[in-house]
Amino acid sequence: MTEQNRKYLEERLTFWNQITKEEQEILIQNTAVVKYTQGQNIYDAQQECIGVLLIKSGELRTYILSEEGKEVTLYRLSDDDVCILSASCILKNITFDVHVDAEKDTEILLINSSVFSALSQKNIYVEAFSLRLTADRFSDVMWAMEQILFMSFDRRLAIFLLDEMAKMGMDTLPFTHEQIAKYVGSAREVVSRMLKYFAKEGMVELSRGSIKIIDRQKLKKLL
Amino acid sequence: MTEQNRKYLEERLTFWNQITKEEQEILIQNTAVVKYTQGQNIYDAQQECIGVLLIKSGELRTYILSEEGKEVTLYRLSDDDVCILSASCILKNITFDVHVDAEKDTEILLINSSVFSALSQKNIYVEAFSLRLTADRFSDVMWAMEQILFMSFDRRLAIFLLDEMAKMGMDTLPFTHEQIAKYVGSAREVVSRMLKYFAKEGMVELSRGSIKIIDRQKLKKLL
């Protein structure tokens, strides 16, 4: 492991000074640099718990999936976030399964789950670290749940488009209606209908496989 | 505080032996016996954080509420459960608001939130205790969310129970969870969990090897 990655580990793992030098060494030796390409599935319910993911750069999307294949996005993590639910086997109190995909090319420091688990059982600071991250994700999920259950769909879609526009730094978003439906947890038909409405209102322009935002102010009024 | 309530506190608070005698005394002195009557609102977003609730008997329902007044039940807690989200101000990582109502007459030991918060900041075992409870509730919420968003299994099970009731012409169905799982094409654990949920909601009564339907109307509402 490079000196830079060691430093990164030390910075992200806030319990670093509460474990022994020996334990630090074990963690370092059981951490790997892993790269995922855009669209790759990183973790799902069928897989063994893969470990704690420290995201150096890129983006991960966590979602749930119904038996019928319906996806609902719970939250996204990006640079310098830590993904803990990919190591949910460590967390006795977490009894549900999620899926994690790379949404962009992503570079990760992956800490082996059994090593992390052993440390977490021995050291309360390590356990508390995982649990605090879990509580953060709980807050993210509650936010998503409120969006999905309470918000009218035009607002949800407007938020999604404006968020993506800001994140990607461009007016034209390279998404199909199908993809948007997945991201916002809706059906393609519902998305298409609302996008057509937005286009009629002069807020967006639709082309095959992309949406151009042409009146940001008007879209913002929906928020 | 009665000796019995002291004992109860000691049993429920798994960090009891990791705090000083003095801190134990402070906790005892800042814990009150509180009774709520069925239907009473205990906690909502507008209120100050009221504290940690140790449920001696009764039932609390935690839910979210939209601006338009739509309610979504997240989970229910009953005898010997601990309600932590009523003290969410203690938890830096929890950024959402919930409502808590008494669903039955309920007796509670209420630990003052600022006293608990101070202790939680000083003692990692107290913090981890709160966070573990939070992770339990996260699991409950994910379960509820899957039911609501994917909405299939509760319907399927309700349909099965109502059909069998009609076919057999009786309220009490002589099925094990295992048998039902076979009939509806699911796993025994999934059936058991949903039946427990139906029981908590007052729709059925569970005994060894049989299920009695006690509120057919409520069950029908799931269809």
CSV table of C-alpha atoms in Angstrom, one decimal:
chain,number,residue,atom,x,y,z
A,1,MET,CA,0.0,0.0,0.0
A,2,THR,CA,1.3,3.4,-0.9
A,3,GLU,CA,2.1,6.0,1.7
A,4,GLN,CA,-0.8,8.2,0.4
A,5,ASN,CA,-3.3,5.4,0.8
A,6,ARG,CA,-2.1,4.7,4.4
A,7,LYS,CA,-2.6,8.4,5.2
A,8,TYR,CA,-6.1,8.2,3.6
A,9,LEU,CA,-7.0,5.2,5.8
A,10,GLU,CA,-5.7,7.0,8.9
A,11,GLU,CA,-7.8,10.1,8.1
A,12,ARG,CA,-11.1,8.3,7.3
A,13,LEU,CA,-11.0,5.8,10.1
A,14,THR,CA,-11.7,8.1,13.0
A,15,PHE,CA,-10.9,5.3,15.5
A,16,TRP,CA,-7.3,5.1,14.3
A,17,ASN,CA,-5.8,6.4,17.5
A,18,GLN,CA,-8.0,4.1,19.6
A,19,ILE,CA,-6.5,0.9,18.2
A,20,THR,CA,-3.1,-0.5,18.8
A,21,LYS,CA,-0.2,-0.1,16.4
A,22,GLU,CA,-0.5,-3.8,15.7
A,23,GLU,CA,-4.1,-3.5,14.8
A,24,GLN,CA,-3.3,-0.6,12.5
A,25,GLU,CA,-0.8,-2.8,10.7
A,26,ILE,CA,-3.4,-5.6,10.4
A,27,LEU,CA,-5.9,-3.2,8.9
A,28,ILE,CA,-3.4,-1.8,6.4
A,29,GLN,CA,-2.4,-5.3,5.4
A,30,ASN,CA,-6.0,-6.3,4.8
A,31,THR,CA,-7.0,-3.3,2.8
A,32,ALA,CA,-6.9,-3.5,-1.0
A,33,VAL,CA,-7.1,-0.8,-3.7
A,34,VAL,CA,-10.0,-1.8,-6.0
A,35,LYS,CA,-11.4,-0.2,-9.1
A,36,TYR,CA,-14.9,-0.5,-10.4
A,37,THR,CA,-16.2,0.6,-13.7
A,38,GLN,CA,-19.3,2.6,-14.3
A,39,GLY,CA,-22.4,0.3,-14.2
A,40,GLN,CA,-20.7,-2.5,-12.3
A,41,ASN,CA,-22.6,-4.3,-9.5
A,42,ILE,CA,-20.4,-4.2,-6.4
A,43,TYR,CA,-22.6,-5.9,-3.9
A,44,ASP,CA,-25.9,-7.6,-3.6
A,45,ALA,CA,-27.9,-9.8,-1.3
A,46,GLN,CA,-26.6,-13.0,-2.7
A,47,GLN,CA,-23.0,-12.1,-2.2
A,48,GLU,CA,-21.0,-12.6,0.9
A,49,CYS,CA,-20.5,-9.4,2.8
A,50,ILE,CA,-17.5,-7.8,1.0
A,51,GLY,CA,-16.2,-5.3,3.4
A,52,VAL,CA,-16.0,-1.7,4.3
A,53,LEU,CA,-15.6,0.6,1.2
A,54,LEU,CA,-13.7,3.8,1.5
A,55,ILE,CA,-14.5,5.8,-1.7
A,56,LYS,CA,-11.5,7.6,-2.9
A,57,SER,CA,-13.2,8.8,-6.0
A,58,GLY,CA,-16.3,8.0,-8.0
A,59,GLU,CA,-19.9,7.3,-7.0
A,60,LEU,CA,-21.8,4.3,-5.6
A,61,ARG,CA,-25.6,3.9,-5.6
A,62,THR,CA,-27.3,1.9,-2.9
A,63,TYR,CA,-30.8,0.5,-3.7
A,64,ILE,CA,-33.3,-2.2,-2.9
A,65,LEU,CA,-34.8,-4.5,-5.4
A,66,SER,CA,-38.2,-6.2,-5.4
A,67,GLU,CA,-38.8,-9.7,-6.5
A,68,GLU,CA,-40.4,-8.3,-9.6
A,69,GLY,CA,-37.2,-6.3,-10.4
A,70,LYS,CA,-38.4,-2.9,-9.3
A,71,GLU,CA,-35.5,-0.8,-7.9
A,72,VAL,CA,-35.7,2.0,-5.3
A,73,THR,CA,-32.6,4.1,-4.8
A,74,LEU,CA,-31.8,4.7,-1.1
A,75,TYR,CA,-28.8,7.0,-1.4
A,76,ARG,CA,-25.6,7.7,-3.3
A,77,LEU,CA,-22.1,8.0,-1.9
A,78,SER,CA,-19.2,9.7,-3.5
A,79,ASP,CA,-15.6,11.0,-2.8
A,80,ASP,CA,-14.5,10.4,0.8
A,81,ASP,CA,-17.7,8.7,1.9
A,82,VAL,CA,-17.6,5.3,3.6
A,83,CYS,CA,-19.9,2.5,2.5
A,84,ILE,CA,-20.7,0.4,5.5
A,85,LEU,CA,-23.8,-1.6,4.3
A,86,SER,CA,-21.5,-3.6,2.0
A,87,ALA,CA,-20.2,-5.0,5.3
A,88,SER,CA,-23.6,-5.5,6.9
A,89,CYS,CA,-22.6,-8.9,8.2
A,90,ILE,CA,-20.5,-7.0,10.7
A,91,LEU,CA,-23.5,-5.2,12.0
A,92,LYS,CA,-25.7,-7.6,14.0
A,93,ASN,CA,-28.5,-5.0,14.1
A,94,ILE,CA,-28.8,-4.7,10.4
A,95,THR,CA,-31.1,-7.4,9.0
A,96,PHE,CA,-31.9,-6.2,5.5
A,97,ASP,CA,-30.2,-6.5,2.2
A,98,VAL,CA,-29.2,-3.8,-0.2
A,99,HIS,CA,-27.5,-3.7,-3.6
A,100,VAL,CA,-24.6,-1.4,-4.5
A,101,ASP,CA,-23.6,-0.4,-8.0
A,102,ALA,CA,-20.8,1.8,-9.2
A,103,GLU,CA,-22.5,4.8,-11.0
A,104,LYS,CA,-19.2,6.2,-12.2
A,105,ASP,CA,-15.7,4.7,-12.5
A,106,THR,CA,-14.8,4.4,-8.8
A,107,GLU,CA,-11.7,3.8,-6.9
A,108,ILE,CA,-12.0,2.3,-3.5
A,109,LEU,CA,-10.0,1.2,-0.5
A,110,LEU,CA,-11.6,-2.1,0.5
A,111,ILE,CA,-11.1,-3.3,4.1
A,112,ASN,CA,-11.6,-7.0,4.4
A,113,SER,CA,-14.9,-7.7,6.3
A,114,SER,CA,-13.7,-10.5,8.6
A,115,VAL,CA,-10.7,-8.5,9.8
A,116,PHE,CA,-12.9,-5.4,10.3
A,117,SER,CA,-15.5,-7.5,12.1
A,118,ALA,CA,-13.0,-9.1,14.5
A,119,LEU,CA,-11.7,-5.6,15.3
A,120,SER,CA,-15.2,-4.3,15.8
A,121,GLN,CA,-16.0,-7.0,18.2
A,122,LYS,CA,-12.9,-6.3,20.3
A,123,ASN,CA,-12.9,-2.5,20.2
A,124,ILE,CA,-16.0,-0.5,21.1
A,125,TYR,CA,-14.6,2.6,19.2
A,126,VAL,CA,-14.5,0.6,16.0
A,127,GLU,CA,-18.1,-0.7,16.6
A,128,ALA,CA,-19.3,2.9,17.3
A,129,PHE,CA,-17.6,4.1,14.1
A,130,SER,CA,-19.6,1.5,12.0
A,131,LEU,CA,-22.8,2.3,13.9
A,132,ARG,CA,-22.5,6.1,13.4
A,133,LEU,CA,-22.1,5.5,9.7
A,134,THR,CA,-25.2,3.3,9.8
A,135,ALA,CA,-27.1,6.0,11.5
A,136,ASP,CA,-26.1,8.5,8.8
A,137,ARG,CA,-27.4,6.1,6.2
A,138,PHE,CA,-30.6,5.7,8.2
A,139,SER,CA,-31.1,9.4,7.9
A,140,ASP,CA,-30.4,9.2,4.1
A,141,VAL,CA,-33.0,6.5,3.8
A,142,MET,CA,-35.6,8.4,5.7
A,143,TRP,CA,-35.1,11.3,3.4
A,144,ALA,CA,-35.5,9.1,0.4
A,145,MET,CA,-38.6,7.5,1.9
A,146,GLU,CA,-40.2,10.8,2.5
A,147,GLN,CA,-39.5,11.9,-1.1
A,148,ILE,CA,-41.0,8.7,-2.5
A,149,LEU,CA,-44.0,8.5,-0.2
A,150,PHE,CA,-45.0,12.1,0.3
A,151,MET,CA,-43.7,14.2,-2.6
A,152,SER,CA,-45.7,14.8,-5.7
A,153,PHE,CA,-43.9,13.3,-8.6
A,154,ASP,CA,-43.3,16.5,-10.5
A,155,ARG,CA,-41.3,17.8,-7.6
A,156,ARG,CA,-39.3,14.6,-7.3
A,157,LEU,CA,-38.4,14.6,-11.0
A,158,ALA,CA,-37.5,18.3,-11.0
A,159,ILE,CA,-35.2,17.7,-8.0
A,160,PHE,CA,-33.6,14.8,-9.7
A,161,LEU,CA,-32.9,16.7,-13.0
A,162,LEU,CA,-31.6,19.8,-11.2
A,163,ASP,CA,-29.4,17.7,-8.9
A,164,GLU,CA,-27.9,15.8,-11.8
A,165,MET,CA,-27.4,19.0,-13.8
A,166,ALA,CA,-25.4,20.4,-10.9
A,167,LYS,CA,-23.4,17.3,-10.3
A,168,MET,CA,-22.5,16.7,-13.9
A,169,GLY,CA,-22.0,20.4,-14.6
A,170,MET,CA,-24.0,20.3,-17.9
A,171,ASP,CA,-27.4,21.1,-19.3
A,172,THR,CA,-27.8,17.9,-21.2
A,173,LEU,CA,-28.3,14.8,-19.2
A,174,PRO,CA,-27.5,11.5,-20.9
A,175,PHE,CA,-30.3,9.4,-19.4
A,176,THR,CA,-33.0,7.3,-20.8
A,177,HIS,CA,-36.5,7.5,-19.3
A,178,GLU,CA,-35.9,3.9,-18.1
A,179,GLN,CA,-32.8,4.9,-16.2
A,180,ILE,CA,-34.5,7.9,-14.6
A,181,ALA,CA,-37.4,5.7,-13.5
A,182,LYS,CA,-34.9,3.4,-11.8
A,183,TYR,CA,-33.1,6.3,-10.0
A,184,VAL,CA,-36.2,8.0,-8.8
A,185,GLY,CA,-38.0,4.8,-7.9
A,186,SER,CA,-40.9,5.0,-10.4
A,187,ALA,CA,-42.2,3.5,-13.5
A,188,ARG,CA,-40.9,4.4,-17.0
A,189,GLU,CA,-44.4,5.4,-18.2
A,190,VAL,CA,-44.8,7.8,-15.3
A,191,VAL,CA,-41.4,9.4,-16.0
A,192,SER,CA,-42.1,9.7,-19.7
A,193,ARG,CA,-45.5,11.3,-19.1
A,194,MET,CA,-44.0,13.8,-16.7
A,195,LEU,CA,-41.1,14.6,-19.0
A,196,LYS,CA,-43.5,15.2,-21.9
A,197,TYR,CA,-45.3,17.6,-19.6
A,198,PHE,CA,-42.0,19.4,-18.7
A,199,ALA,CA,-41.2,19.6,-22.4
A,200,LYS,CA,-44.6,21.1,-23.2
A,201,GLU,CA,-44.0,23.6,-20.4
A,202,GLY,CA,-40.7,24.6,-22.1
A,203,MET,CA,-38.6,23.4,-19.2
A,204,VAL,CA,-36.8,20.6,-21.0
A,205,GLU,CA,-36.1,19.4,-24.5
A,206,LEU,CA,-36.3,15.7,-25.1
A,207,SER,CA,-34.1,13.7,-27.5
A,208,ARG,CA,-33.4,10.0,-27.8
A,209,GLY,CA,-31.4,9.0,-24.7
A,210,SER,CA,-31.0,12.5,-23.3
A,211,ILE,CA,-32.8,15.4,-21.7
A,212,LYS,CA,-31.7,19.0,-22.1
A,213,ILE,CA,-32.7,21.5,-19.4
A,214,ILE,CA,-33.7,24.7,-21.1
A,215,ASP,CA,-35.5,26.6,-18.4
A,216,ARG,CA,-33.8,26.0,-15.0
A,217,GLN,CA,-35.7,28.8,-13.3
A,218,LYS,CA,-39.1,27.3,-14.2
A,219,LEU,CA,-38.0,23.9,-13.1
A,220,LYS,CA,-36.9,25.3,-9.8
A,221,LYS,CA,-40.3,26.7,-9.2
A,222,LEU,CA,-41.6,23.2,-8.8
A,223,LEU,CA,-39.4,22.6,-5.7
B,1,MET,CA,-38.0,5.2,42.3
B,2,THR,CA,-39.0,1.7,43.4
B,3,GLU,CA,-36.5,-1.1,43.8
B,4,GLN,CA,-38.3,-2.9,41.0
B,5,ASN,CA,-37.8,0.1,38.6
B,6,ARG,CA,-34.2,0.4,39.5
B,7,LYS,CA,-33.7,-3.3,38.7
B,8,TYR,CA,-35.5,-2.7,35.4
B,9,LEU,CA,-33.3,0.2,34.5
B,10,GLU,CA,-30.2,-1.9,35.3
B,11,GLU,CA,-31.4,-4.8,33.1
B,12,ARG,CA,-32.4,-2.7,30.1
B,13,LEU,CA,-29.4,-0.4,30.0
B,14,THR,CA,-26.7,-2.9,28.9
B,15,PHE,CA,-24.0,-0.4,29.6
B,16,TRP,CA,-24.9,-0.3,33.3
B,17,ASN,CA,-21.6,-1.9,34.4
B,18,GLN,CA,-19.6,0.4,32.2
B,19,ILE,CA,-20.6,3.5,33.9
B,20,THR,CA,-19.6,4.7,37.4
B,21,LYS,CA,-21.7,4.2,40.5
B,22,GLU,CA,-22.1,8.0,40.5
B,23,GLU,CA,-23.4,8.0,37.0
B,24,GLN,CA,-25.8,5.2,37.8
B,25,GLU,CA,-27.2,7.3,40.6
B,26,ILE,CA,-27.6,10.3,38.3
B,27,LEU,CA,-29.5,8.2,35.8
B,28,ILE,CA,-31.8,6.8,38.5
B,29,GLN,CA,-32.5,10.3,39.8
B,30,ASN,CA,-33.3,11.6,36.3
B,31,THR,CA,-35.6,8.8,35.3
B,32,ALA,CA,-39.4,9.2,35.8
B,33,VAL,CA,-42.3,6.8,35.7
B,34,VAL,CA,-44.7,8.1,33.1
B,35,LYS,CA,-48.1,6.8,32.0
B,36,TYR,CA,-49.7,7.5,28.6
B,37,THR,CA,-53.2,6.6,27.6
B,38,GLN,CA,-54.2,5.0,24.4
B,39,GLY,CA,-54.2,7.4,21.5
B,40,GLN,CA,-52.0,10.0,23.2
B,41,ASN,CA,-49.3,11.7,21.2
B,42,ILE,CA,-46.0,11.3,23.0
B,43,TYR,CA,-43.5,12.9,20.7
B,44,ASP,CA,-43.5,14.9,17.5
B,45,ALA,CA,-41.2,17.0,15.4
B,46,GLN,CA,-42.3,20.2,17.0
B,47,GLN,CA,-41.5,19.0,20.5
B,48,GLU,CA,-38.2,19.2,22.2
B,49,CYS,CA,-36.5,15.9,22.4
B,50,ILE,CA,-38.1,14.2,25.4
B,51,GLY,CA,-35.7,11.4,26.3
B,52,VAL,CA,-35.1,7.7,26.1
B,53,LEU,CA,-38.3,5.7,26.7
B,54,LEU,CA,-38.1,2.3,28.3
B,55,ILE,CA,-41.4,0.6,27.7
B,56,LYS,CA,-42.5,-1.4,30.7
B,57,SER,CA,-45.8,-2.3,29.2
B,58,GLY,CA,-48.1,-1.1,26.4
B,59,GLU,CA,-47.4,-0.2,22.8
B,60,LEU,CA,-45.9,2.8,20.9
B,61,ARG,CA,-46.3,3.5,17.2
B,62,THR,CA,-43.6,5.5,15.4
B,63,TYR,CA,-44.6,7.1,12.1
B,64,ILE,CA,-43.9,9.9,9.7
B,65,LEU,CA,-46.4,12.5,8.7
B,66,SER,CA,-46.5,14.4,5.4
B,67,GLU,CA,-47.5,18.1,5.1
B,68,GLU,CA,-50.8,16.9,3.8
B,69,GLY,CA,-51.4,14.8,6.8
B,70,LYS,CA,-50.6,11.4,5.3
B,71,GLU,CA,-49.2,9.0,7.9
B,72,VAL,CA,-46.8,6.1,7.3
B,73,THR,CA,-46.2,3.7,10.2
B,74,LEU,CA,-42.5,2.9,10.5
B,75,TYR,CA,-42.6,0.4,13.4
B,76,ARG,CA,-44.3,-0.5,16.7
B,77,LEU,CA,-42.5,-1.0,20.0
B,78,SER,CA,-44.0,-2.9,23.0
B,79,ASP,CA,-43.1,-4.4,26.3
B,80,ASP,CA,-39.3,-4.2,27.1
B,81,ASP,CA,-38.5,-2.3,24.0
B,82,VAL,CA,-36.5,0.9,24.2
B,83,CYS,CA,-37.6,3.9,22.1
B,84,ILE,CA,-34.5,5.9,21.1
B,85,LEU,CA,-35.8,8.2,18.4
B,86,SER,CA,-37.8,10.2,21.0
B,87,ALA,CA,-34.3,11.3,22.1
B,88,SER,CA,-33.0,11.9,18.5
B,89,CYS,CA,-31.4,15.1,19.6
B,90,ILE,CA,-28.8,12.9,21.4
B,91,LEU,CA,-27.9,11.3,18.1
B,92,LYS,CA,-25.9,13.6,15.9
B,93,ASN,CA,-26.3,11.3,13.0
B,94,ILE,CA,-30.1,11.3,13.0
B,95,THR,CA,-31.4,14.2,11.0
B,96,PHE,CA,-35.1,13.3,10.5
B,97,ASP,CA,-38.2,13.7,12.6
B,98,VAL,CA,-40.7,11.1,13.6
B,99,HIS,CA,-43.9,11.0,15.6
B,100,VAL,CA,-44.7,8.6,18.4
B,101,ASP,CA,-48.1,7.8,19.7
B,102,ALA,CA,-49.3,5.4,22.5
B,103,GLU,CA,-51.4,2.7,20.8
B,104,LYS,CA,-52.4,1.2,24.1
B,105,ASP,CA,-52.2,2.4,27.7
B,106,THR,CA,-48.5,2.5,28.2
B,107,GLU,CA,-46.2,2.6,31.2
B,108,ILE,CA,-42.7,4.0,30.6
B,109,LEU,CA,-39.5,4.8,32.4
B,110,LEU,CA,-38.4,8.1,30.9
B,111,ILE,CA,-34.8,9.0,31.1
B,112,ASN,CA,-34.2,12.7,30.8
B,113,SER,CA,-32.6,13.5,27.4
B,114,SER,CA,-29.9,16.1,28.5
B,115,VAL,CA,-28.7,13.8,31.3
B,116,PHE,CA,-28.6,10.9,28.8
B,117,SER,CA,-26.9,13.0,26.2
B,118,ALA,CA,-24.2,14.2,28.6
B,119,LEU,CA,-23.5,10.6,29.6
B,120,SER,CA,-23.5,9.5,25.9
B,121,GLN,CA,-20.9,12.1,25.0
B,122,LYS,CA,-18.6,11.0,27.9
B,123,ASN,CA,-19.0,7.3,27.6
B,124,ILE,CA,-18.6,5.4,24.4
B,125,TYR,CA,-20.6,2.4,25.7
B,126,VAL,CA,-23.6,4.6,26.2
B,127,GLU,CA,-23.2,6.0,22.7
B,128,ALA,CA,-22.9,2.6,21.2
B,129,PHE,CA,-26.0,1.5,23.1
B,130,SER,CA,-28.0,4.2,21.5
B,131,LEU,CA,-26.5,3.6,18.1
B,132,ARG,CA,-27.3,-0.1,18.3
B,133,LEU,CA,-30.9,0.6,19.0
B,134,THR,CA,-30.9,3.0,16.1
B,135,ALA,CA,-29.6,0.3,13.8
B,136,ASP,CA,-32.4,-2.0,15.0
B,137,ARG,CA,-34.9,0.7,14.1
B,138,PHE,CA,-33.2,1.2,10.7
B,139,SER,CA,-33.9,-2.5,10.0
B,140,ASP,CA,-37.5,-2.1,11.0
B,141,VAL,CA,-37.9,0.9,8.7
B,142,MET,CA,-36.3,-0.9,5.8
B,143,TRP,CA,-38.8,-3.7,6.3
B,144,ALA,CA,-41.7,-1.3,6.4
B,145,MET,CA,-40.4,0.5,3.3
B,146,GLU,CA,-40.1,-2.7,1.4
B,147,GLN,CA,-43.7,-3.6,2.3
B,148,ILE,CA,-44.9,-0.2,1.3
B,149,LEU,CA,-43.0,0.1,-1.9
B,150,PHE,CA,-43.0,-3.4,-3.2
B,151,MET,CA,-46.3,-4.2,-1.6
B,152,SER,CA,-46.9,-7.7,-2.5
B,153,PHE,CA,-46.4,-10.2,0.2
B,154,ASP,CA,-48.8,-8.7,2.8
B,155,ARG,CA,-51.4,-8.7,0.1
B,156,ARG,CA,-50.7,-12.2,-1.0
B,157,LEU,CA,-50.8,-13.5,2.6
B,158,ALA,CA,-54.0,-11.6,3.3
B,159,ILE,CA,-55.6,-13.0,0.2
B,160,PHE,CA,-54.6,-16.5,1.2
B,161,LEU,CA,-56.0,-16.2,4.7
B,162,LEU,CA,-59.3,-14.7,3.6
B,163,ASP,CA,-59.7,-17.3,0.9
B,164,GLU,CA,-59.0,-20.2,3.3
B,165,MET,CA,-61.4,-18.7,5.8
B,166,ALA,CA,-64.1,-18.5,3.2
B,167,LYS,CA,-63.4,-22.0,1.9
B,168,MET,CA,-63.2,-23.7,5.3
B,169,GLY,CA,-66.0,-21.6,6.8
B,170,MET,CA,-64.2,-20.9,10.0
B,171,ASP,CA,-62.1,-18.2,11.7
B,172,THR,CA,-59.4,-20.5,12.9
B,173,LEU,CA,-57.1,-21.9,10.2
B,174,PRO,CA,-55.2,-25.1,11.2
B,175,PHE,CA,-51.9,-24.2,9.4
B,176,THR,CA,-48.3,-24.0,10.5
B,177,HIS,CA,-46.2,-21.2,9.1
B,178,GLU,CA,-44.3,-23.8,7.2
B,179,GLN,CA,-47.4,-25.0,5.4
B,180,ILE,CA,-48.5,-21.4,4.5
B,181,ALA,CA,-45.1,-20.7,3.1
B,182,LYS,CA,-45.5,-23.7,0.8
B,183,TYR,CA,-49.0,-22.6,-0.3
B,184,VAL,CA,-48.1,-19.0,-1.0
B,185,GLY,CA,-44.6,-19.8,-2.4
B,186,SER,CA,-42.5,-18.0,0.1
B,187,ALA,CA,-40.1,-18.8,2.9
B,188,ARG,CA,-41.2,-19.8,6.4
B,189,GLU,CA,-39.3,-16.8,8.0
B,190,VAL,CA,-41.1,-14.4,5.7
B,191,VAL,CA,-44.5,-15.8,6.6
B,192,SER,CA,-43.7,-15.8,10.3
B,193,ARG,CA,-42.6,-12.2,10.2
B,194,MET,CA,-45.6,-11.1,8.3
B,195,LEU,CA,-48.0,-13.0,10.6
B,196,LYS,CA,-46.4,-11.4,13.6
B,197,TYR,CA,-47.0,-8.1,11.9
B,198,PHE,CA,-50.6,-9.0,11.3
B,199,ALA,CA,-50.9,-10.0,14.9
B,200,LYS,CA,-49.4,-6.7,16.1
B,201,GLU,CA,-51.9,-4.9,14.0
B,202,GLY,CA,-54.7,-6.8,15.6
B,203,MET,CA,-55.8,-8.7,12.5
B,204,VAL,CA,-55.0,-12.2,13.6
B,205,GLU,CA,-54.2,-14.2,16.7
B,206,LEU,CA,-51.4,-16.7,16.6
B,207,SER,CA,-51.3,-20.1,18.4
B,208,ARG,CA,-49.1,-23.1,17.9
B,209,GLY,CA,-50.3,-24.6,14.6
B,210,SER,CA,-53.1,-22.3,13.9
B,211,ILE,CA,-54.1,-18.7,13.0
B,212,LYS,CA,-57.3,-17.1,14.1
B,213,ILE,CA,-58.6,-14.2,12.1
B,214,ILE,CA,-60.0,-11.6,14.5
B,215,ASP,CA,-60.4,-8.5,12.3
B,216,ARG,CA,-61.5,-9.6,8.8
B,217,GLN,CA,-62.3,-6.0,7.7
B,218,LYS,CA,-58.8,-4.8,8.5
B,219,LEU,CA,-57.3,-7.7,6.7
B,220,LYS,CA,-59.5,-7.0,3.7
B,221,LYS,CA,-58.1,-3.5,3.5
B,222,LEU,CA,-54.8,-4.9,2.5
B,223,LEU,CA,-56.3,-6.3,-0.8
